[in-house]
Tab-separated table of C-alpha atoms and ligand atoms in Angstrom:
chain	number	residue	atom	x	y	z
A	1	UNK	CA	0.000	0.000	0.000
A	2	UNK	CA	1.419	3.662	-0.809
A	3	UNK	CA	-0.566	6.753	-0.805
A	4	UNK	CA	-2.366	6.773	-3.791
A	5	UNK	CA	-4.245	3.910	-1.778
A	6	UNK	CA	-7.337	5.767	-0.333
A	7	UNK	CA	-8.646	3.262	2.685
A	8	UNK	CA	-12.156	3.431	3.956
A	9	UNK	CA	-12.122	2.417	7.977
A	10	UNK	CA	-15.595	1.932	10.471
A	11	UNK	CA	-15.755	2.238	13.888
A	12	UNK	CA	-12.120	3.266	13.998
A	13	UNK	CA	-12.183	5.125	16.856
A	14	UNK	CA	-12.005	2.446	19.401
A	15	UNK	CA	-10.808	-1.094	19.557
A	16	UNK	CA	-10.104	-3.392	16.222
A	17	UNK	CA	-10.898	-0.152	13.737
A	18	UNK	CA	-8.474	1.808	15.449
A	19	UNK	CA	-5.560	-0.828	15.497
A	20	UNK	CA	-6.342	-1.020	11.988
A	21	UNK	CA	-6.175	2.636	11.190
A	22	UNK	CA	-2.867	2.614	12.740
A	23	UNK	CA	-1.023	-0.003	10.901
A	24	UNK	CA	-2.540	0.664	7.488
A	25	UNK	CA	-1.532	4.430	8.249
A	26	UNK	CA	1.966	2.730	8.690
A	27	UNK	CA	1.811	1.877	5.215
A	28	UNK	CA	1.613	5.871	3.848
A	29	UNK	CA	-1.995	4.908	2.279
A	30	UNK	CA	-4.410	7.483	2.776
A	31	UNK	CA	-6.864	6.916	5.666
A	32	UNK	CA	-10.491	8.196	6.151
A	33	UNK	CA	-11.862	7.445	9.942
A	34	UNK	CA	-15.246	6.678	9.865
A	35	UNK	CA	-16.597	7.581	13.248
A	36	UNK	CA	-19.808	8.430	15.116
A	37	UNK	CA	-18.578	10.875	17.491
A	38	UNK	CA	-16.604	14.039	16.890
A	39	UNK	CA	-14.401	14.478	20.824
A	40	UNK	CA	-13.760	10.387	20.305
A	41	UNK	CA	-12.844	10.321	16.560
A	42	UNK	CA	-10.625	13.321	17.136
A	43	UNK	CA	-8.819	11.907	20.298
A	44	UNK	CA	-8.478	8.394	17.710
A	45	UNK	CA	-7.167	10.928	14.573
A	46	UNK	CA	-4.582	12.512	16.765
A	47	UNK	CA	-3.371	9.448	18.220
A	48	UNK	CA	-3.093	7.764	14.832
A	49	UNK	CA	-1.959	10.699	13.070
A	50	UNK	CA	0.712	10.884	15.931
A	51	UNK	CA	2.012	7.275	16.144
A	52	UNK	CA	2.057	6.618	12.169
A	53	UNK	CA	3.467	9.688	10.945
A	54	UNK	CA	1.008	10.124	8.570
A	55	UNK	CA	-0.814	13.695	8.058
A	56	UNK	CA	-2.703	12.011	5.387
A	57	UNK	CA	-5.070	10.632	7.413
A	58	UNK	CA	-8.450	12.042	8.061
A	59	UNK	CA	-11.427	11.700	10.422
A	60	UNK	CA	-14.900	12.053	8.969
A	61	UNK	CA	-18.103	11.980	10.849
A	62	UNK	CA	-21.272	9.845	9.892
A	63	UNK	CA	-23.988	7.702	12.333
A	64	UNK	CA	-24.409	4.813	11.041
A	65	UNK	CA	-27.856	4.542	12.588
A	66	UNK	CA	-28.935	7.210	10.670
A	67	UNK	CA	-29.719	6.861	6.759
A	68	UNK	CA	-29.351	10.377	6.042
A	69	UNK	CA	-26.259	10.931	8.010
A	70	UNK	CA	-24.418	7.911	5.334
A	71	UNK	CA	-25.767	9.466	2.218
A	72	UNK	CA	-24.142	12.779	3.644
A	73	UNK	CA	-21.470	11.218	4.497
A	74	UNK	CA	-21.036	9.573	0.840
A	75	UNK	CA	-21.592	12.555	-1.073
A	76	UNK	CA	-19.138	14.190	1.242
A	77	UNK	CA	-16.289	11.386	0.426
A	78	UNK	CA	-16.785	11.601	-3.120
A	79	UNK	CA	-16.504	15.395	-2.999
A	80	UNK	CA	-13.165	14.834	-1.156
A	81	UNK	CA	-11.843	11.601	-2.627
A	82	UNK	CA	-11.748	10.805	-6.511
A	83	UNK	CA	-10.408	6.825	-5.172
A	84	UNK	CA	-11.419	4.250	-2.674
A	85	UNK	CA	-9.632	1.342	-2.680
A	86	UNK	CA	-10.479	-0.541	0.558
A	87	UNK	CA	-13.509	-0.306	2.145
A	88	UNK	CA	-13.287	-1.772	5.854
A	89	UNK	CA	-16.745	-2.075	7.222
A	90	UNK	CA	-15.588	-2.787	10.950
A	91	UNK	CA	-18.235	-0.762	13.449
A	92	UNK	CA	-20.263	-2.705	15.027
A	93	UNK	CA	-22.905	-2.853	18.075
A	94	UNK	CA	-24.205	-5.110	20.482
A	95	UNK	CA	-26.314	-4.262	23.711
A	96	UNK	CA	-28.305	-5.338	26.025
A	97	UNK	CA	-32.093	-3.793	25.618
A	98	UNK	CA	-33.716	-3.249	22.552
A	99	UNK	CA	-32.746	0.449	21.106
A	100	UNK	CA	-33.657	1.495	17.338
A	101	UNK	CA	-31.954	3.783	14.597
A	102	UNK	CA	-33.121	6.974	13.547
A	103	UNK	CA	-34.920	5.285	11.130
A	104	UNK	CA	-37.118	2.980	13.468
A	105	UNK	CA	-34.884	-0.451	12.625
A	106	UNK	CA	-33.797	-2.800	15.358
A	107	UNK	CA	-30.272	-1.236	16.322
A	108	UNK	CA	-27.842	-4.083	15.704
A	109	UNK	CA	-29.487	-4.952	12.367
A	110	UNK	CA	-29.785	-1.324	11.417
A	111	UNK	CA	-26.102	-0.299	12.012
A	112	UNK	CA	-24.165	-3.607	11.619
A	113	UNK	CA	-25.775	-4.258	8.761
A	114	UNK	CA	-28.401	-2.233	6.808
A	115	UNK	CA	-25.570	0.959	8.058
A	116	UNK	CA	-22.637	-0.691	5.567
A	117	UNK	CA	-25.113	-1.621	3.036
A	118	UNK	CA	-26.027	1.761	2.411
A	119	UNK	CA	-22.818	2.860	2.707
A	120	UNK	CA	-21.467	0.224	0.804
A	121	UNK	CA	-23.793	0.496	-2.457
A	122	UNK	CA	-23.706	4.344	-2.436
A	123	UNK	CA	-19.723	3.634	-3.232
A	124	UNK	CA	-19.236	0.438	-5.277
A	125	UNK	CA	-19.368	2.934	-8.276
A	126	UNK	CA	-15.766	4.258	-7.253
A	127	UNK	CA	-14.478	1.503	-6.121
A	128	UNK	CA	-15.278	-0.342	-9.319
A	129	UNK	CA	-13.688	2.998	-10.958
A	130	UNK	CA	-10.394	2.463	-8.259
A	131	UNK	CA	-9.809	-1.777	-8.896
A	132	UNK	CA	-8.400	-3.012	-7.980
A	133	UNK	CA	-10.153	-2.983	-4.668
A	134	UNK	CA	-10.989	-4.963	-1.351
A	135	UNK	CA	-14.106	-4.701	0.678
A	136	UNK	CA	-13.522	-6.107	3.947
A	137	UNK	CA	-17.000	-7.073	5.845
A	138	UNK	CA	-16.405	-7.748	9.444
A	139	UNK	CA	-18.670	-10.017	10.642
A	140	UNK	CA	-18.579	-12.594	13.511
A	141	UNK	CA	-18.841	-16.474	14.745
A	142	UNK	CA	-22.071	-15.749	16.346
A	143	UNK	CA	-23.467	-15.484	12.808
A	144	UNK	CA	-23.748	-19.261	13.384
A	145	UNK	CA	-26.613	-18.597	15.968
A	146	UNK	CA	-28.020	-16.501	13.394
A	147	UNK	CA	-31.226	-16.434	11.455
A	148	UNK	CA	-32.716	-13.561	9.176
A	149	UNK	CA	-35.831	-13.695	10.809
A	150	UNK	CA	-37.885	-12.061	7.721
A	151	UNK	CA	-40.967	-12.212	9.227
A	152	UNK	CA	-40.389	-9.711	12.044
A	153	UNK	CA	-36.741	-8.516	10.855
A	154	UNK	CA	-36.978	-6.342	13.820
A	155	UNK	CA	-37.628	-8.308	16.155
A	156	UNK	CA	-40.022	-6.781	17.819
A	157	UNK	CA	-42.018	-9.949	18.516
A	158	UNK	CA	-39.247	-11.949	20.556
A	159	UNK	CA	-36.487	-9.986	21.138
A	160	UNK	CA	-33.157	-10.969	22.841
A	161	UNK	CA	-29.993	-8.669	21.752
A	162	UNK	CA	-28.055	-11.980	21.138
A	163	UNK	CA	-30.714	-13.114	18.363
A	164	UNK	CA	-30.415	-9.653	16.888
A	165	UNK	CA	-26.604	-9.636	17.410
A	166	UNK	CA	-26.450	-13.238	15.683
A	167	UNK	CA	-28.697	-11.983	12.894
A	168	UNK	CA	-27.047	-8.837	12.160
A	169	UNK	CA	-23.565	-10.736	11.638
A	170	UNK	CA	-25.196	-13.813	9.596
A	171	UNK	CA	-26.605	-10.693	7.096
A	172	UNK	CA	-23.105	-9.406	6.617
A	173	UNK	CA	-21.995	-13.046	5.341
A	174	UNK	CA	-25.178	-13.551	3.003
A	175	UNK	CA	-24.105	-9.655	1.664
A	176	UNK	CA	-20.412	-10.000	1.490
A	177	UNK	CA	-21.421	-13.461	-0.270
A	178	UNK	CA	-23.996	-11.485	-2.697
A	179	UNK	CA	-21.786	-8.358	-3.438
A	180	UNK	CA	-18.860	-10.722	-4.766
A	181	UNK	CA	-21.309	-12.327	-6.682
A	182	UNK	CA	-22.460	-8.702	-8.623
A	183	UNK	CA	-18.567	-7.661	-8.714
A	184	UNK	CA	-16.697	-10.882	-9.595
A	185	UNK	CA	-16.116	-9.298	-12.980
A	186	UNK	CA	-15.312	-6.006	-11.904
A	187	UNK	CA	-11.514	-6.717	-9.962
A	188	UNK	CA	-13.232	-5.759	-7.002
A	189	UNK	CA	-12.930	-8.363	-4.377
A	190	UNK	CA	-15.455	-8.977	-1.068
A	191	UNK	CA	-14.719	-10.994	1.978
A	192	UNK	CA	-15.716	-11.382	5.580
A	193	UNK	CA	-14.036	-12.457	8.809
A	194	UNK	CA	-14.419	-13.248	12.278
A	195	UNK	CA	-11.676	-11.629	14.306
A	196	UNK	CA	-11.954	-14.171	17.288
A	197	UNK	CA	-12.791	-13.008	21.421
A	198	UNK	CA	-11.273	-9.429	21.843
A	199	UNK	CA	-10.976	-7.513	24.243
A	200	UNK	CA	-12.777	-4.146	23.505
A	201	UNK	CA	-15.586	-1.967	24.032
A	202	UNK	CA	-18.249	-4.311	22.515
A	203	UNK	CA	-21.220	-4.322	24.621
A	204	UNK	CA	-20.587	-1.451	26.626
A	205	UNK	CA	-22.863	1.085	26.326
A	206	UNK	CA	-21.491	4.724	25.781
A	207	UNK	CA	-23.864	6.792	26.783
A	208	UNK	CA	-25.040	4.296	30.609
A	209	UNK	CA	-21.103	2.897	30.848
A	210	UNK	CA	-23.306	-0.269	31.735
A	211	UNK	CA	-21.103	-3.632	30.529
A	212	UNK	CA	-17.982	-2.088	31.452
A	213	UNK	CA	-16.976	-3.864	34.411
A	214	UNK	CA	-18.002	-7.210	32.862
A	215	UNK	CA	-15.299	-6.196	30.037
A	216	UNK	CA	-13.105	-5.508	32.701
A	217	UNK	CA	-13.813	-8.815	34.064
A	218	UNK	CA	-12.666	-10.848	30.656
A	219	UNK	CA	-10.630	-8.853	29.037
A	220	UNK	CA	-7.385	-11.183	30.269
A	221	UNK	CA	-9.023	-13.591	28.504
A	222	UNK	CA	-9.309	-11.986	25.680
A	223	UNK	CA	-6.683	-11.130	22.628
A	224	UNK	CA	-5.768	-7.596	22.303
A	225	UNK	CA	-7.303	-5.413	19.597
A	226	UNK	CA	-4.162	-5.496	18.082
A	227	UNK	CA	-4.205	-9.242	17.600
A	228	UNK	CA	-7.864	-9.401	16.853
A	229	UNK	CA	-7.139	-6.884	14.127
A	230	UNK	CA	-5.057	-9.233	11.841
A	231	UNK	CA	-6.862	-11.332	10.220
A	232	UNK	CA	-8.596	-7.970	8.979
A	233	UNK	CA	-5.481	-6.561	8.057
A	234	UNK	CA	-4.317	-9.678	6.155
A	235	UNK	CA	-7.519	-9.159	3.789
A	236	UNK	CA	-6.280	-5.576	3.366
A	237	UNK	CA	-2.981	-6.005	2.338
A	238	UNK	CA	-2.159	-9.659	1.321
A	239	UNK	CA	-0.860	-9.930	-1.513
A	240	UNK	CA	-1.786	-13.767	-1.897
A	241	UNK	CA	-5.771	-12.776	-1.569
A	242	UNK	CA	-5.949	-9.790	-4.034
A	243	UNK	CA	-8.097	-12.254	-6.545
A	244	UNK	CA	-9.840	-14.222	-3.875
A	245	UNK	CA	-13.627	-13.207	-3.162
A	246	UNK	CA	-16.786	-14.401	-1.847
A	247	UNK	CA	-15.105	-15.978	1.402
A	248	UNK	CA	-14.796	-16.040	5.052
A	249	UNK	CA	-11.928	-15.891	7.477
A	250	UNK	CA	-10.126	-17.038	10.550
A	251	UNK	CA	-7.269	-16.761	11.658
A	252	UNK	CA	-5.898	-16.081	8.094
A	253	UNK	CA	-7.378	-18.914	6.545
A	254	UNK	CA	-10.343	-19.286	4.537
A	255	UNK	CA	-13.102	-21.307	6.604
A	256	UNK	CA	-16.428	-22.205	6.012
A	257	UNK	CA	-19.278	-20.531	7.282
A	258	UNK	CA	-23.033	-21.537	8.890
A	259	UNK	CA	-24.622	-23.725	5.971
A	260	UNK	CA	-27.523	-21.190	5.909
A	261	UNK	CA	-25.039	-18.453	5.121
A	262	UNK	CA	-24.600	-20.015	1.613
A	263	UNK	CA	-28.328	-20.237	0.908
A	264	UNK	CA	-28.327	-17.879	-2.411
A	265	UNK	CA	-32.323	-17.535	-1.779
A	266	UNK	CA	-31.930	-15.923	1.738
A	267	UNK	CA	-28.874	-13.729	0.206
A	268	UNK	CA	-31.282	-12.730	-2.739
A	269	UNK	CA	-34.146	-11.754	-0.272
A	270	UNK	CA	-32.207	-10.380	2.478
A	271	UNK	CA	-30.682	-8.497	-0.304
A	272	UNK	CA	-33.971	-7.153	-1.843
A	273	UNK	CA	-35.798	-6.433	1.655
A	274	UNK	CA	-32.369	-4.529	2.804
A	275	UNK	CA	-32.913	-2.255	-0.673
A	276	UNK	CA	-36.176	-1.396	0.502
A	277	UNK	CA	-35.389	-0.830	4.409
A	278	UNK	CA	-32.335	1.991	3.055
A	279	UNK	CA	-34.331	3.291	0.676
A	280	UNK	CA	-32.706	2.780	-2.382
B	301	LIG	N1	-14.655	-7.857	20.214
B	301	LIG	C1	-14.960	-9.101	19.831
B	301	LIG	O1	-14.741	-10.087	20.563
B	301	LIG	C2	-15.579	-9.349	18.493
B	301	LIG	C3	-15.846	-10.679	18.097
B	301	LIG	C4	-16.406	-10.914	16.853
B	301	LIG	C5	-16.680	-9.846	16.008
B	301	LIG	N2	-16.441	-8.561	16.406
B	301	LIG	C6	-16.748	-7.453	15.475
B	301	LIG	O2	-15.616	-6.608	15.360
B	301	LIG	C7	-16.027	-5.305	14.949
B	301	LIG	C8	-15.250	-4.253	15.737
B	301	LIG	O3	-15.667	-4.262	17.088
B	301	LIG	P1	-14.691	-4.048	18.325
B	301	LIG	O4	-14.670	-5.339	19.045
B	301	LIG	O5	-13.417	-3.412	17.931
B	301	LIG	O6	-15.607	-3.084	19.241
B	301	LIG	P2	-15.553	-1.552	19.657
B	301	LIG	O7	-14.263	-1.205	20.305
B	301	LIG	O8	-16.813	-1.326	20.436
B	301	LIG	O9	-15.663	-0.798	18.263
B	301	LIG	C9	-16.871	-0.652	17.590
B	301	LIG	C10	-16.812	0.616	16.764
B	301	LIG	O10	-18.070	0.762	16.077
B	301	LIG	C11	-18.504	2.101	16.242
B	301	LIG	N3	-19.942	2.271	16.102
B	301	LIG	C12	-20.930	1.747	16.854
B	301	LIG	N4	-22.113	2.221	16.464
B	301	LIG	C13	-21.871	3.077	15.431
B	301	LIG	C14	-22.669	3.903	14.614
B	301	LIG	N5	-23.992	3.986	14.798
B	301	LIG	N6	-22.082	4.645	13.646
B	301	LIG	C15	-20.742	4.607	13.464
B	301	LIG	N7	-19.925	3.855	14.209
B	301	LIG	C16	-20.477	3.108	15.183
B	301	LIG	C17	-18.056	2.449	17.669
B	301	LIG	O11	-18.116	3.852	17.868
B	301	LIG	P3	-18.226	4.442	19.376
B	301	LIG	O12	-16.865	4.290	19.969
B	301	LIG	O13	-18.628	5.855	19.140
B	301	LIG	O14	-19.266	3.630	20.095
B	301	LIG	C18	-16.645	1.887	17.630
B	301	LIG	O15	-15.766	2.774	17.002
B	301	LIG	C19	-17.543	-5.277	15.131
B	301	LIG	O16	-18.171	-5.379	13.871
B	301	LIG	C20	-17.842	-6.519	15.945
B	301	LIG	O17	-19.138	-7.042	15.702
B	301	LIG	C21	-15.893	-8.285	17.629
């Protein structure tokens, strides 16, 4: 990677995104921060900006819980950025209680995963424009408790923030499967990954606090975002995977994933019922 490398982080802020800001930073590629909160993405830039070297990178705000706020956020990028050629769709929520977007959608499904599709479709045009390119989906092994529960996608009949967690990280296999699909002739490759247990600020709640001594309780149990972030980071800059697409990760190797998450029906309708949900 060298700077005319632009590379599109989540969530980078805090835990895996920002380990992963840092080291691509390292490289001299040009980094956009995507974050959620101005005083905690600026704390993140300086740090980054301080510990790589690298003035090129940049923090830029957008809510993922909020459809407006990406299509800002997107016509914004491509005002400032004529290149995008790694996309790393790393935020990602889970809490206890049920909490929706701005939009009204069950939180976990709305940001984890109808948040990067929207964000995602509104640039696959440049990217297909920059290929060769990577999109990086983090997802997780809890997908494989998952379901896309289409008959109450909210879940506002039974909810439990585990089901909606589980669902919300199945959806970003059936899409990163999907997208590769649409792009395979395009040079534009899509992959997912689960990082493994990290030790982070998953399931702590920013604005209560709650779920913070429970991290505090596991976290030597845990790997450090540092490790957790390198299975991501071998997607990113691997030379040996710039061809491969449509596949999930572990540890650096391609593994399978839940046998549902290859059902091309489900992909198809989650697809279609995730157009209409963002709008598009
Ligand atoms: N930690 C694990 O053990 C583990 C295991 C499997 C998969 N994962 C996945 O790894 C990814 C990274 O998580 P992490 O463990 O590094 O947790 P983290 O430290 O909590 O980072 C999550 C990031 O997502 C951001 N985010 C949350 N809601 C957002 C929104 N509405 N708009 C924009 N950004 C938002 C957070 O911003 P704020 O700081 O402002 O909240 C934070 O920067 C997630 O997708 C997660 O599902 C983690």
């Amino acid at each position: 990677m060298d700077n005319t490398d632009v590379v599109l982080i989540t969530g980078a802020n805090s835990g895996m995104g920002k380990a992963i800001a840092l080291k691509l930073a390292q490289t001299g590629a040009r980094i956009v921060m995507l974050c959620r909160n101005k005083e905690r993405g600026e704390a993140a830039l300086k740090e980054v900006q301080k510990l790589s070297g690298n003035t090129g990178v940049q923090l830029m705000i957008c809510d993922l819980a909020s459809l407006k706020s990406i299509r800002a956020f997107c016509a914004e990028f491509k005002k400032k950025y004529d290149r995008l050629t790694v996309l790393i769709n790393n935020a990602g929520v889970i809490l206890p209680g049920y909490y929706k977007t701005v939009d009204g959608y069950e939180l976990q499904f709305g940001v984890n995963h109808l948040g990067h599709f929207l964000l995602t479709t509104e640039l696959t045009d440049l990217m297909v424009e920059s290929a060769p390119a990577r999109i990086i989906n983090v997802s997780s092994g809890a997908h494989k408790m998952g379901k896309i529960h289409f008959e109450d996608i909210n879940l506002e009949k039974k909810y439990k923030f585990w089901r909606a967690y589980a669902q919300s990280k199945l959806a970003n296999i059936l899409f990163t499967y999907e997208l590769a699909e649409k792009l395979k002739e395009k040079d534009v490759t899509v992959n997912s990954l689960h990082p493994g247990a990290v030790g982070t600020s998953m399931g702590i709640n920013r604005d209560t606090g709650f779920g913070t001594f429970i991290m505090k309780l596991f976290k030597p149990f845990f790997q450090t975002p540092e490790k957790g972030a390198q299975t991501t980071l071998y997607l990113a800059l691997a030379k040996e995977v710039e061809k491969e697409t449509g596949k999930y990760y572990y540890r650096k190797k391609s593994v399978t994933s839940s046998k549902q998450s290859y059902d091309k029906d489900m992909a198809k309708k989650l697809w279609e019922i995730s157009e209409k949900m963002v709008q598009l």
